[in-house]
mmCIF file of C-alpha atoms and ligand atoms in Angstrom:
data_model
loop_
_atom_site.group_PDB
_atom_site.id
_atom_site.type_symbol
_atom_site.label_atom_id
_atom_site.label_comp_id
_atom_site.label_asym_id
_atom_site.label_seq_id
_atom_site.Cartn_x
_atom_site.Cartn_y
_atom_site.Cartn_z
ATOM 1 C CA MET A 1162 0.000 0.000 0.000
ATOM 2 C CA ALA A 1163 1.359 3.393 -0.936
ATOM 3 C CA ASN A 1164 0.047 6.910 -0.874
ATOM 4 C CA LEU A 1165 0.924 9.656 -3.280
ATOM 5 C CA SER A 1166 -0.083 13.093 -2.135
ATOM 6 C CA VAL A 1167 0.396 16.130 -4.360
ATOM 7 C CA LYS A 1168 -0.413 19.482 -2.799
ATOM 8 C CA ASN A 1169 -0.516 22.867 -4.496
ATOM 9 C CA LEU A 1170 2.104 21.879 -7.077
ATOM 10 C CA HIS A 1171 3.449 24.738 -9.192
ATOM 11 C CA VAL A 1172 5.863 23.816 -11.981
ATOM 12 C CA SER A 1173 7.552 26.011 -14.566
ATOM 13 C CA ILE A 1174 9.366 25.279 -17.794
ATOM 14 C CA GLU A 1175 11.755 28.014 -18.850
ATOM 15 C CA GLU A 1176 9.987 30.606 -16.679
ATOM 16 C CA ASN A 1177 6.532 29.636 -17.961
ATOM 17 C CA GLU A 1178 4.272 28.399 -15.228
ATOM 18 C CA ILE A 1179 2.579 25.216 -16.476
ATOM 19 C CA LEU A 1180 1.245 23.631 -13.306
ATOM 20 C CA LYS A 1181 -0.604 26.227 -11.271
ATOM 21 C CA GLY A 1182 -1.494 24.625 -7.989
ATOM 22 C CA LEU A 1183 -2.304 20.998 -8.643
ATOM 23 C CA ASP A 1184 -3.727 18.750 -5.926
ATOM 24 C CA LEU A 1185 -4.023 14.980 -6.159
ATOM 25 C CA GLU A 1186 -4.283 12.116 -3.666
ATOM 26 C CA ILE A 1187 -3.787 8.492 -4.644
ATOM 27 C CA LYS A 1188 -4.199 5.839 -1.990
ATOM 28 C CA GLY A 1189 -2.804 2.330 -2.219
ATOM 29 C CA GLY A 1190 -4.375 0.221 -4.924
ATOM 30 C CA GLU A 1191 -6.647 2.864 -6.425
ATOM 31 C CA ILE A 1192 -6.847 3.460 -10.159
ATOM 32 C CA HIS A 1193 -6.981 7.140 -11.053
ATOM 33 C CA ALA A 1194 -7.290 8.682 -14.483
ATOM 34 C CA ILE A 1195 -6.367 12.236 -15.393
ATOM 35 C CA MET A 1196 -7.903 13.533 -18.582
ATOM 36 C CA GLY A 1197 -7.673 16.931 -20.173
ATOM 37 C CA PRO A 1198 -7.238 18.871 -23.389
ATOM 38 C CA ASN A 1199 -3.811 18.984 -25.019
ATOM 39 C CA GLY A 1200 -1.415 21.515 -23.530
ATOM 40 C CA THR A 1201 -2.964 21.587 -20.058
ATOM 41 C CA GLY A 1202 0.136 20.154 -18.390
ATOM 42 C CA LYS A 1203 -0.626 16.437 -18.098
ATOM 43 C CA SER A 1204 2.809 15.334 -19.287
ATOM 44 C CA THR A 1205 4.379 18.094 -17.216
ATOM 45 C CA LEU A 1206 2.852 16.470 -14.144
ATOM 46 C CA ALA A 1207 4.254 13.057 -15.142
ATOM 47 C CA TYR A 1208 7.738 14.459 -15.817
ATOM 48 C CA SER A 1209 7.722 16.485 -12.613
ATOM 49 C CA LEU A 1210 6.832 13.417 -10.563
ATOM 50 C CA MET A 1211 9.632 11.558 -12.300
ATOM 51 C CA GLY A 1212 12.140 14.271 -11.429
ATOM 52 C CA HIS A 1213 12.997 15.452 -14.926
ATOM 53 C CA PRO A 1214 15.530 18.281 -14.569
ATOM 54 C CA ALA A 1215 13.863 20.585 -17.134
ATOM 55 C CA TYR A 1216 10.865 21.060 -14.863
ATOM 56 C CA ASP A 1217 11.297 23.597 -12.067
ATOM 57 C CA ILE A 1218 9.254 22.931 -8.975
ATOM 58 C CA VAL A 1219 8.288 26.433 -7.932
ATOM 59 C CA ASP A 1220 5.966 25.625 -5.061
ATOM 60 C CA GLY A 1221 4.011 22.818 -3.447
ATOM 61 C CA GLN A 1222 4.648 19.453 -1.890
ATOM 62 C CA VAL A 1223 4.664 15.840 -3.044
ATOM 63 C CA LEU A 1224 4.687 13.099 -0.445
ATOM 64 C CA PHE A 1225 5.169 9.456 -1.355
ATOM 65 C CA ASP A 1226 4.395 7.271 1.640
ATOM 66 C CA GLY A 1227 5.031 10.283 3.808
ATOM 67 C CA GLU A 1228 8.489 10.925 2.302
ATOM 68 C CA ASP A 1229 9.326 14.100 0.410
ATOM 69 C CA LEU A 1230 9.419 12.876 -3.188
ATOM 70 C CA LEU A 1231 10.780 16.147 -4.516
ATOM 71 C CA GLU A 1232 13.957 15.662 -2.480
ATOM 72 C CA MET A 1233 14.653 12.300 -4.143
ATOM 73 C CA GLY A 1234 16.573 11.705 -7.355
ATOM 74 C CA PRO A 1235 14.800 9.857 -10.179
ATOM 75 C CA ASP A 1236 16.445 6.542 -9.231
ATOM 76 C CA GLU A 1237 15.443 6.934 -5.587
ATOM 77 C CA ARG A 1238 11.872 7.583 -6.669
ATOM 78 C CA SER A 1239 11.927 4.403 -8.672
ATOM 79 C CA ARG A 1240 13.392 2.431 -5.768
ATOM 80 C CA ALA A 1241 10.789 3.887 -3.431
ATOM 81 C CA GLY A 1242 8.187 2.275 -5.674
ATOM 82 C CA LEU A 1243 7.144 4.898 -8.194
ATOM 83 C CA PHE A 1244 7.085 3.795 -11.818
ATOM 84 C CA LEU A 1245 6.849 6.069 -14.790
ATOM 85 C CA ALA A 1246 6.358 4.567 -18.190
ATOM 86 C CA PHE A 1247 8.568 6.093 -20.844
ATOM 87 C CA GLN A 1248 6.428 7.579 -23.503
ATOM 88 C CA TYR A 1249 9.191 7.575 -26.069
ATOM 89 C CA PRO A 1250 11.569 4.798 -25.069
ATOM 90 C CA VAL A 1251 14.963 4.761 -26.738
ATOM 91 C CA SER A 1252 16.128 1.760 -28.674
ATOM 92 C CA ILE A 1253 19.282 0.064 -27.481
ATOM 93 C CA PRO A 1254 20.785 -1.987 -30.307
ATOM 94 C CA GLY A 1255 22.263 -5.277 -29.151
ATOM 95 C CA VAL A 1256 20.467 -5.308 -25.803
ATOM 96 C CA THR A 1257 17.581 -7.701 -25.475
ATOM 97 C CA VAL A 1258 14.426 -6.977 -23.529
ATOM 98 C CA ALA A 1259 15.475 -9.658 -21.003
ATOM 99 C CA ASN A 1260 18.974 -8.193 -20.557
ATOM 100 C CA PHE A 1261 17.613 -4.733 -20.129
ATOM 101 C CA LEU A 1262 15.136 -5.852 -17.478
ATOM 102 C CA ARG A 1263 17.732 -7.943 -15.619
ATOM 103 C CA THR A 1264 20.058 -4.925 -15.558
ATOM 104 C CA ALA A 1265 17.231 -2.813 -14.160
ATOM 105 C CA VAL A 1266 16.440 -5.380 -11.461
ATOM 106 C CA ASN A 1267 20.121 -5.695 -10.517
ATOM 107 C CA ALA A 1268 20.694 -1.944 -10.454
ATOM 108 C CA ARG A 1269 17.892 -1.671 -7.966
ATOM 109 C CA ARG A 1270 19.198 -4.530 -5.824
ATOM 110 C CA ARG A 1271 22.716 -3.073 -5.772
ATOM 111 C CA ALA A 1272 21.415 0.353 -4.855
ATOM 112 C CA GLU A 1273 19.820 -1.221 -1.812
ATOM 113 C CA ASN A 1274 22.806 -3.401 -0.968
ATOM 114 C CA PRO A 1275 26.172 -2.708 -2.641
ATOM 115 C CA ASP A 1276 27.300 -6.297 -1.912
ATOM 116 C CA ASP A 1277 24.357 -7.816 -3.767
ATOM 117 C CA LYS A 1278 25.590 -10.321 -6.361
ATOM 118 C CA GLY A 1279 22.545 -9.765 -8.545
ATOM 119 C CA ILE A 1280 19.731 -12.087 -9.476
ATOM 120 C CA SER A 1281 20.918 -15.358 -11.020
ATOM 121 C CA ILE A 1282 20.103 -15.884 -14.677
ATOM 122 C CA LEU A 1283 18.026 -18.911 -13.801
ATOM 123 C CA GLU A 1284 16.040 -17.124 -11.135
ATOM 124 C CA PHE A 1285 15.528 -14.138 -13.422
ATOM 125 C CA ARG A 1286 14.320 -16.284 -16.328
ATOM 126 C CA LYS A 1287 11.810 -17.961 -14.060
ATOM 127 C CA MET A 1288 10.545 -14.613 -12.803
ATOM 128 C CA LEU A 1289 10.350 -13.161 -16.293
ATOM 129 C CA LYS A 1290 8.417 -16.179 -17.582
ATOM 130 C CA GLU A 1291 5.926 -15.847 -14.762
ATOM 131 C CA LYS A 1292 5.420 -12.183 -15.569
ATOM 132 C CA MET A 1293 5.054 -12.870 -19.274
ATOM 133 C CA ASP A 1294 2.505 -15.599 -18.582
ATOM 134 C CA LEU A 1295 0.574 -13.262 -16.335
ATOM 135 C CA LEU A 1296 0.558 -10.719 -19.158
ATOM 136 C CA LYS A 1297 -0.150 -13.393 -21.797
ATOM 137 C CA MET A 1298 2.983 -12.455 -23.699
ATOM 138 C CA ASP A 1299 4.916 -14.697 -26.057
ATOM 139 C CA HIS A 1300 8.201 -15.690 -24.367
ATOM 140 C CA ALA A 1301 10.077 -14.944 -27.581
ATOM 141 C CA PHE A 1302 9.506 -11.256 -26.894
ATOM 142 C CA ALA A 1303 12.181 -11.336 -24.164
ATOM 143 C CA GLY A 1304 14.816 -12.174 -26.762
ATOM 144 C CA ARG A 1305 14.056 -9.215 -29.017
ATOM 145 C CA TYR A 1306 16.417 -6.241 -29.107
ATOM 146 C CA LEU A 1307 14.907 -3.482 -27.022
ATOM 147 C CA ASN A 1308 12.743 -1.161 -29.072
ATOM 148 C CA GLU A 1309 14.636 -1.939 -32.262
ATOM 149 C CA GLY A 1310 12.034 -1.861 -34.984
ATOM 150 C CA PHE A 1311 9.317 -2.180 -32.375
ATOM 151 C CA SER A 1312 5.776 -1.316 -33.368
ATOM 152 C CA GLY A 1313 3.827 1.038 -31.121
ATOM 153 C CA GLY A 1314 2.216 -2.006 -29.550
ATOM 154 C CA GLU A 1315 5.548 -3.725 -28.917
ATOM 155 C CA LYS A 1316 6.920 -0.614 -27.230
ATOM 156 C CA LYS A 1317 3.934 -0.685 -24.927
ATOM 157 C CA ARG A 1318 4.536 -4.370 -24.298
ATOM 158 C CA ALA A 1319 8.127 -3.660 -23.224
ATOM 159 C CA GLU A 1320 6.890 -0.880 -20.977
ATOM 160 C CA ILE A 1321 4.256 -3.068 -19.307
ATOM 161 C CA LEU A 1322 6.727 -5.916 -18.866
ATOM 162 C CA GLN A 1323 9.120 -3.496 -17.207
ATOM 163 C CA MET A 1324 6.318 -2.425 -14.896
ATOM 164 C CA ALA A 1325 5.561 -6.067 -14.031
ATOM 165 C CA THR A 1326 9.236 -6.779 -13.350
ATOM 166 C CA LEU A 1327 9.894 -3.752 -11.145
ATOM 167 C CA GLN A 1328 6.626 -4.197 -9.191
ATOM 168 C CA PRO A 1329 6.032 -0.548 -8.336
ATOM 169 C CA LYS A 1330 3.656 0.626 -5.629
ATOM 170 C CA ILE A 1331 2.270 3.306 -7.897
ATOM 171 C CA ALA A 1332 2.572 3.253 -11.674
ATOM 172 C CA ILE A 1333 2.098 6.381 -13.737
ATOM 173 C CA LEU A 1334 1.324 5.968 -17.413
ATOM 174 C CA ASP A 1335 1.255 8.988 -19.656
ATOM 175 C CA GLU A 1336 -0.690 7.859 -22.695
ATOM 176 C CA THR A 1337 -0.769 10.974 -24.829
ATOM 177 C CA ASP A 1338 0.915 8.924 -27.514
ATOM 178 C CA SER A 1339 -0.967 9.520 -30.729
ATOM 179 C CA GLY A 1340 0.277 6.074 -31.787
ATOM 180 C CA LEU A 1341 -2.095 4.429 -29.353
ATOM 181 C CA ASP A 1342 -3.795 2.164 -31.852
ATOM 182 C CA ILE A 1343 -6.235 -0.500 -30.763
ATOM 183 C CA ASP A 1344 -3.430 -3.059 -30.341
ATOM 184 C CA ALA A 1345 -1.387 -0.764 -28.079
ATOM 185 C CA LEU A 1346 -4.521 0.232 -26.193
ATOM 186 C CA ARG A 1347 -5.303 -3.410 -25.409
ATOM 187 C CA ILE A 1348 -1.737 -4.133 -24.305
ATOM 188 C CA VAL A 1349 -1.691 -1.195 -21.917
ATOM 189 C CA SER A 1350 -5.136 -1.851 -20.505
ATOM 190 C CA ASP A 1351 -4.738 -5.647 -20.184
ATOM 191 C CA GLY A 1352 -1.394 -5.056 -18.490
ATOM 192 C CA VAL A 1353 -2.761 -2.497 -16.078
ATOM 193 C CA ASN A 1354 -5.756 -4.674 -15.292
ATOM 194 C CA ALA A 1355 -3.549 -7.728 -14.666
ATOM 195 C CA LEU A 1356 -1.133 -5.843 -12.405
ATOM 196 C CA ALA A 1357 -3.335 -3.344 -10.584
ATOM 197 C CA GLY A 1358 -4.527 -4.423 -7.165
ATOM 198 C CA PRO A 1359 -3.992 -3.729 -3.493
ATOM 199 C CA GLU A 1360 -0.210 -3.805 -4.100
ATOM 200 C CA MET A 1361 -0.176 -1.386 -7.012
ATOM 201 C CA GLY A 1362 -2.013 1.857 -7.535
ATOM 202 C CA VAL A 1363 -2.212 3.363 -11.015
ATOM 203 C CA LEU A 1364 -2.404 6.840 -12.460
ATOM 204 C CA VAL A 1365 -3.335 6.809 -16.127
ATOM 205 C CA ILE A 1366 -2.944 10.084 -17.930
ATOM 206 C CA THR A 1367 -4.809 10.255 -21.189
ATOM 207 C CA HIS A 1368 -6.440 12.598 -23.623
ATOM 208 C CA TYR A 1369 -8.616 9.831 -24.976
ATOM 209 C CA GLN A 1370 -11.712 8.591 -23.276
ATOM 210 C CA ARG A 1371 -11.577 5.290 -25.161
ATOM 211 C CA LEU A 1372 -8.670 4.016 -23.023
ATOM 212 C CA LEU A 1373 -11.063 4.138 -20.102
ATOM 213 C CA ASN A 1374 -13.372 1.703 -21.852
ATOM 214 C CA TYR A 1375 -10.693 -0.882 -21.076
ATOM 215 C CA ILE A 1376 -9.218 0.383 -17.821
ATOM 216 C CA LYS A 1377 -11.899 1.014 -15.241
ATOM 217 C CA PRO A 1378 -10.714 3.845 -13.044
ATOM 218 C CA ASP A 1379 -11.994 4.336 -9.505
ATOM 219 C CA TYR A 1380 -11.527 8.088 -9.875
ATOM 220 C CA VAL A 1381 -11.443 10.395 -12.870
ATOM 221 C CA HIS A 1382 -9.928 13.880 -12.740
ATOM 222 C CA ILE A 1383 -10.154 16.566 -15.357
ATOM 223 C CA MET A 1384 -7.162 18.799 -15.754
ATOM 224 C CA PHE A 1385 -7.362 22.227 -17.277
ATOM 225 C CA ASP A 1386 -4.771 24.991 -17.397
ATOM 226 C CA GLY A 1387 -2.401 23.420 -14.921
ATOM 227 C CA ARG A 1388 -4.906 22.363 -12.286
ATOM 228 C CA ILE A 1389 -7.296 19.558 -11.556
ATOM 229 C CA VAL A 1390 -10.654 21.255 -11.927
ATOM 230 C CA GLU A 1391 -13.112 18.376 -11.602
ATOM 231 C CA SER A 1392 -12.917 15.017 -9.857
ATOM 232 C CA GLY A 1393 -15.441 12.223 -9.842
ATOM 233 C CA GLY A 1394 -16.016 8.614 -10.770
ATOM 234 C CA PRO A 1395 -16.021 6.871 -14.173
ATOM 235 C CA GLU A 1396 -19.158 8.828 -15.130
ATOM 236 C CA LEU A 1397 -16.962 11.882 -15.593
ATOM 237 C CA ALA A 1398 -15.099 10.157 -18.421
ATOM 238 C CA LEU A 1399 -18.406 9.275 -20.065
ATOM 239 C CA LYS A 1400 -19.505 12.875 -19.845
ATOM 240 C CA LEU A 1401 -16.295 13.884 -21.640
ATOM 241 C CA GLU A 1402 -16.938 11.302 -24.328
ATOM 242 C CA GLU A 1403 -20.405 12.687 -24.919
ATOM 243 C CA GLU A 1404 -19.750 16.381 -24.507
ATOM 244 C CA GLY A 1405 -16.043 16.820 -25.198
ATOM 245 C CA TYR A 1406 -14.011 19.427 -23.376
ATOM 246 C CA ASP A 1407 -16.017 22.524 -24.384
ATOM 247 C CA TRP A 1408 -17.973 22.722 -21.148
ATOM 248 C CA ILE A 1409 -14.729 22.561 -19.213
ATOM 249 C CA ARG A 1410 -13.274 25.404 -21.277
ATOM 250 C CA GLU A 1411 -16.411 27.498 -20.797
ATOM 251 C CA LYS A 1412 -16.540 26.832 -17.095
ATOM 252 C CA TYR A 1413 -12.875 27.421 -16.323
ATOM 253 C CA GLU A 1414 -11.448 29.647 -19.057
ATOM 254 C CA ALA A 1415 -12.691 32.759 -17.340
ATOM 255 C CA VAL A 1416 -11.141 31.616 -14.089
ATOM 256 C CA ALA A 1417 -7.866 30.836 -15.821
ATOM 257 C CA ALA A 1418 -7.628 34.141 -17.688
HETATM 258 P P1 ADP B 1898 -0.309 17.912 -22.119
HETATM 259 O O1 ADP B 1898 0.480 16.683 -21.790
HETATM 260 O O2 ADP B 1898 -1.498 18.118 -21.247
HETATM 261 O O3 ADP B 1898 -0.689 17.979 -23.560
HETATM 262 P P2 ADP B 1898 2.185 19.303 -21.603
HETATM 263 O O4 ADP B 1898 2.492 19.074 -20.170
HETATM 264 O O5 ADP B 1898 2.930 18.486 -22.595
HETATM 265 O O6 ADP B 1898 0.614 19.189 -21.821
HETATM 266 O O7 ADP B 1898 2.442 20.824 -21.954
HETATM 267 C C1 ADP B 1898 1.882 21.880 -21.206
HETATM 268 C C2 ADP B 1898 2.398 23.196 -21.715
HETATM 269 O O8 ADP B 1898 3.797 23.280 -21.495
HETATM 270 C C3 ADP B 1898 2.175 23.431 -23.204
HETATM 271 O O9 ADP B 1898 1.751 24.751 -23.364
HETATM 272 C C4 ADP B 1898 3.529 23.200 -23.806
HETATM 273 O O10 ADP B 1898 3.714 24.007 -24.941
HETATM 274 C C5 ADP B 1898 4.447 23.621 -22.701
HETATM 275 N N1 ADP B 1898 5.726 22.866 -22.728
HETATM 276 C C6 ADP B 1898 5.837 21.523 -22.600
HETATM 277 N N2 ADP B 1898 7.132 21.146 -22.651
HETATM 278 C C7 ADP B 1898 7.851 22.275 -22.805
HETATM 279 C C8 ADP B 1898 9.258 22.555 -22.928
HETATM 280 N N3 ADP B 1898 10.161 21.584 -22.875
HETATM 281 N N4 ADP B 1898 9.616 23.850 -23.060
HETATM 282 C C9 ADP B 1898 8.691 24.840 -23.075
HETATM 283 N N5 ADP B 1898 7.374 24.643 -22.987
HETATM 284 C C10 ADP B 1898 6.938 23.384 -22.853
HETATM 285 MG MG1 MG B 1899 1.083 15.071 -22.821
#
């Protein structure tokens, strides 16, 4: 069980304030969705939580299990149990998916204990197979070179497998990717649904309502102009599907201006 608590978060990029006092609470095991028009700062929130250096935290507080997340480096955040899916993962020629994941697992183990000898190949293979079975993935995928010639769907598959292997307490997925075709959509949502539970909370960030036909969030938040302006249940996503974002603009544009 983990809690993520974001209070009054203000974030700037190159002197432009993008997040303007954002509040969000995620309790262990909950599935939250943030939706909002393009340019409202959804990815900025994801990058800020990840600790990307381009994003200046101007004000506010983020607690992860009571610890000050903003004081931690990106690797510490990951070790503490926060996972952020890479929206545009790099390809690493000559490194297989399995090698990449084993390196990630070992890096984490060594960070916790410098004397750690690392997971044995046998033990790792067993673990990876279990994860791939859970995610209904073909075992051959582990032998592919990471992201080399990967389709959008395969990139998502690598991302979800990484999430399964690292077993985060809270996973944040920024799905603005315009390449989210139906295949990729299924992979992300099946993966989230297989892994989410009391041990893992999820924050899905998406512009598209259709993702939420597959992932059933407990809470839906609408973001506009750097803040969360509405919060509710899944019915809020349905309202957006039917009515679009115009009513949000009308209701909050005046406030924002
Ligand atoms: P969303 O994910 O909701 O579409 P973003 O967080 O990507 O929104 O962007 C929010 C705002 O920040 C946009 O106005 C965008 O132009 C601006 N922005 C994003 N990244 C940068 C950057 N690296 N430098 C300057 N402005 C940026
Ligand atoms: Mg975005």
